[in-house]
Tab-separated table of C-alpha atoms in Angstrom:
chain	number	residue	atom	x	y	z
A	1	GLU	CA	-56.552	-19.712	43.837
A	2	PHE	CA	-58.503	-19.683	47.094
A	3	LYS	CA	-59.291	-15.999	46.599
A	4	LYS	CA	-61.600	-17.046	43.738
A	5	PHE	CA	-63.988	-18.402	46.389
A	6	GLY	CA	-64.202	-15.024	48.114
A	7	ASN	CA	-64.928	-14.855	51.834
A	8	LEU	CA	-64.376	-18.202	53.568
A	9	LYS	CA	-65.804	-17.058	56.931
A	10	GLY	CA	-67.504	-19.911	58.726
A	11	LEU	CA	-65.705	-22.643	56.799
A	12	THR	CA	-63.301	-25.080	58.400
A	13	VAL	CA	-60.478	-26.409	56.273
A	14	LEU	CA	-58.479	-29.511	57.176
A	15	ILE	CA	-54.976	-29.703	55.727
A	16	PRO	CA	-53.223	-33.068	56.096
A	17	ARG	CA	-49.539	-32.408	55.442
A	18	ALA	CA	-45.908	-33.000	56.278
A	19	LYS	CA	-44.762	-32.228	59.803
A	20	GLU	CA	-42.330	-29.571	58.523
A	21	ALA	CA	-44.664	-27.909	55.989
A	22	ARG	CA	-44.690	-24.169	55.476
A	23	GLU	CA	-47.459	-22.030	56.972
A	24	LEU	CA	-48.258	-20.142	53.755
A	25	ILE	CA	-51.492	-21.917	52.820
A	26	PRO	CA	-52.999	-22.007	56.335
A	27	GLU	CA	-52.154	-18.331	56.859
A	28	GLU	CA	-53.669	-17.273	53.537
A	29	LEU	CA	-56.844	-19.282	54.186
A	30	GLU	CA	-57.176	-17.683	57.619
A	31	LYS	CA	-56.840	-14.236	56.023
A	32	LEU	CA	-59.863	-15.159	53.899
A	33	GLY	CA	-61.826	-16.004	57.050
A	34	ALA	CA	-61.480	-19.779	57.226
A	35	ARG	CA	-60.758	-21.710	60.397
A	36	VAL	CA	-57.806	-23.950	59.525
A	37	GLU	CA	-56.789	-27.197	61.165
A	38	THR	CA	-53.482	-28.762	60.142
A	39	VAL	CA	-52.580	-32.357	60.875
A	40	ALA	CA	-49.088	-33.706	60.390
A	41	ILE	CA	-49.540	-37.080	58.708
A	42	TYR	CA	-45.939	-37.762	57.719
A	43	GLU	CA	-42.358	-36.672	58.261
A	44	ASN	CA	-39.634	-36.383	55.664
A	45	HIS	CA	-36.582	-38.529	56.248
A	46	MET	CA	-33.545	-38.943	54.064
A	47	PRO	CA	-33.833	-42.350	52.424
A	48	GLU	CA	-30.912	-44.684	51.983
A	49	PRO	CA	-29.365	-43.771	48.637
A	50	HIS	CA	-29.848	-46.315	45.897
A	51	PRO	CA	-26.503	-48.021	45.059
A	52	LEU	CA	-26.716	-46.875	41.415
A	53	ALA	CA	-27.357	-43.293	42.502
A	54	LEU	CA	-24.350	-43.445	44.796
A	55	GLN	CA	-22.211	-44.777	41.961
A	56	VAL	CA	-23.324	-41.951	39.670
A	57	VAL	CA	-22.564	-39.346	42.354
A	58	ARG	CA	-19.221	-40.874	43.284
A	59	ASN	CA	-18.167	-41.031	39.623
A	60	ARG	CA	-19.377	-37.454	39.094
A	61	LYS	CA	-21.525	-38.502	36.116
A	62	ILE	CA	-24.349	-36.021	36.663
A	63	ASP	CA	-25.409	-33.498	34.011
A	64	ALA	CA	-28.157	-31.936	36.119
A	65	VAL	CA	-30.127	-32.525	39.301
A	66	THR	CA	-33.855	-31.958	39.648
A	67	LEU	CA	-35.052	-30.873	43.077
A	68	CYS	CA	-38.783	-30.929	43.774
A	69	SER	CA	-38.829	-29.934	47.442
A	70	PRO	CA	-36.697	-28.139	50.007
A	71	SER	CA	-36.117	-31.465	51.765
A	72	ALA	CA	-34.832	-32.962	48.495
A	73	ALA	CA	-32.334	-30.088	48.284
A	74	SER	CA	-31.243	-30.721	51.879
A	75	ASN	CA	-30.885	-34.452	51.303
A	76	TYR	CA	-28.888	-33.958	48.097
A	77	ALA	CA	-26.531	-31.472	49.779
A	78	LYS	CA	-26.095	-33.890	52.699
A	79	LEU	CA	-25.289	-36.755	50.314
A	80	LEU	CA	-22.657	-34.650	48.550
A	81	ALA	CA	-21.129	-33.682	51.887
A	82	GLU	CA	-21.020	-37.310	53.030
A	83	GLU	CA	-19.322	-38.280	49.766
A	84	LYS	CA	-16.957	-35.275	50.038
A	85	ILE	CA	-18.075	-33.979	46.646
A	86	PRO	CA	-18.283	-30.231	45.918
A	87	LEU	CA	-21.805	-28.780	45.902
A	88	ASP	CA	-21.288	-27.463	42.381
A	89	LEU	CA	-21.111	-30.991	40.931
A	90	ALA	CA	-24.026	-30.255	38.581
A	91	PRO	CA	-26.571	-27.527	37.886
A	92	CYS	CA	-29.845	-27.846	39.772
A	93	VAL	CA	-33.284	-27.318	38.278
A	94	VAL	CA	-35.870	-26.628	40.970
A	95	ILE	CA	-39.649	-26.900	41.113
A	96	GLY	CA	-40.433	-23.573	42.760
A	97	PRO	CA	-39.363	-20.626	44.902
A	98	SER	CA	-39.196	-22.390	48.269
A	99	THR	CA	-37.002	-25.130	46.821
A	100	GLU	CA	-34.858	-22.534	45.061
A	101	LYS	CA	-34.413	-20.604	48.301
A	102	LYS	CA	-33.366	-23.704	50.235
A	103	ALA	CA	-30.993	-24.874	47.481
A	104	ARG	CA	-29.288	-21.469	47.348
A	105	GLU	CA	-29.041	-21.340	51.168
A	106	LEU	CA	-27.235	-24.684	51.004
A	107	GLY	CA	-24.855	-23.445	48.297
A	108	LEU	CA	-26.271	-25.558	45.480
A	109	PRO	CA	-25.984	-24.067	41.972
A	110	VAL	CA	-29.545	-23.336	40.822
A	111	ALA	CA	-29.573	-23.095	37.026
A	112	ALA	CA	-33.309	-22.918	36.350
A	113	MET	CA	-36.800	-23.040	37.781
A	114	GLY	CA	-39.964	-24.012	35.977
A	115	ALA	CA	-42.411	-21.297	35.027
A	116	GLU	CA	-45.101	-23.631	36.372
A	117	TYR	CA	-44.358	-25.104	39.807
A	118	THR	CA	-45.058	-28.685	38.759
A	119	VAL	CA	-43.016	-31.669	37.593
A	120	LYS	CA	-43.980	-30.679	34.050
A	121	GLY	CA	-42.520	-27.221	34.732
A	122	VAL	CA	-39.280	-28.783	36.003
A	123	VAL	CA	-38.986	-30.916	32.863
A	124	GLU	CA	-39.587	-27.892	30.636
A	125	ALA	CA	-36.979	-25.869	32.543
A	126	LEU	CA	-34.533	-28.755	32.221
A	127	GLU	CA	-35.153	-28.984	28.473
A	128	LYS	CA	-34.693	-25.233	28.091
A	129	HIS	CA	-31.477	-25.333	30.132
A	130	PHE	CA	-29.989	-27.938	27.819
A	131	GLU	CA	-31.281	-26.532	24.518
A	132	GLY	CA	-28.393	-26.432	22.083
A	133	LYS	CA	-26.101	-28.303	24.471
A	134	ASN	CA	-24.898	-31.849	24.046
A	135	ALA	CA	-26.092	-33.153	27.405
């Protein structure tokens, strides 16, 4: 999308982001001539699982899992490991390529990815995955 603006020489771009964010956007902006400053404004931490979520996982009552970030994939895999539940508990539908890559690296079963890397795309991929199935 940034390529639509053409040469960005002389522009400075500030990117507030997660501490562990990928370098893709800063690198691509720099290739277009921009000076890029990144500022880590938050860190991802695994939250305490909600008691209902734990109950669902423990009872293996999951039809599918949606993962919208690599850290979500890591946290889900960690939760399964802590609960001593196999990683293939349920198919995973991921938001985009970086989340898919991380999920596969962790051994999670990726069943689908949205054509559009948005929550809407995840929902559409989930719907398509379950078309014709009694989920």
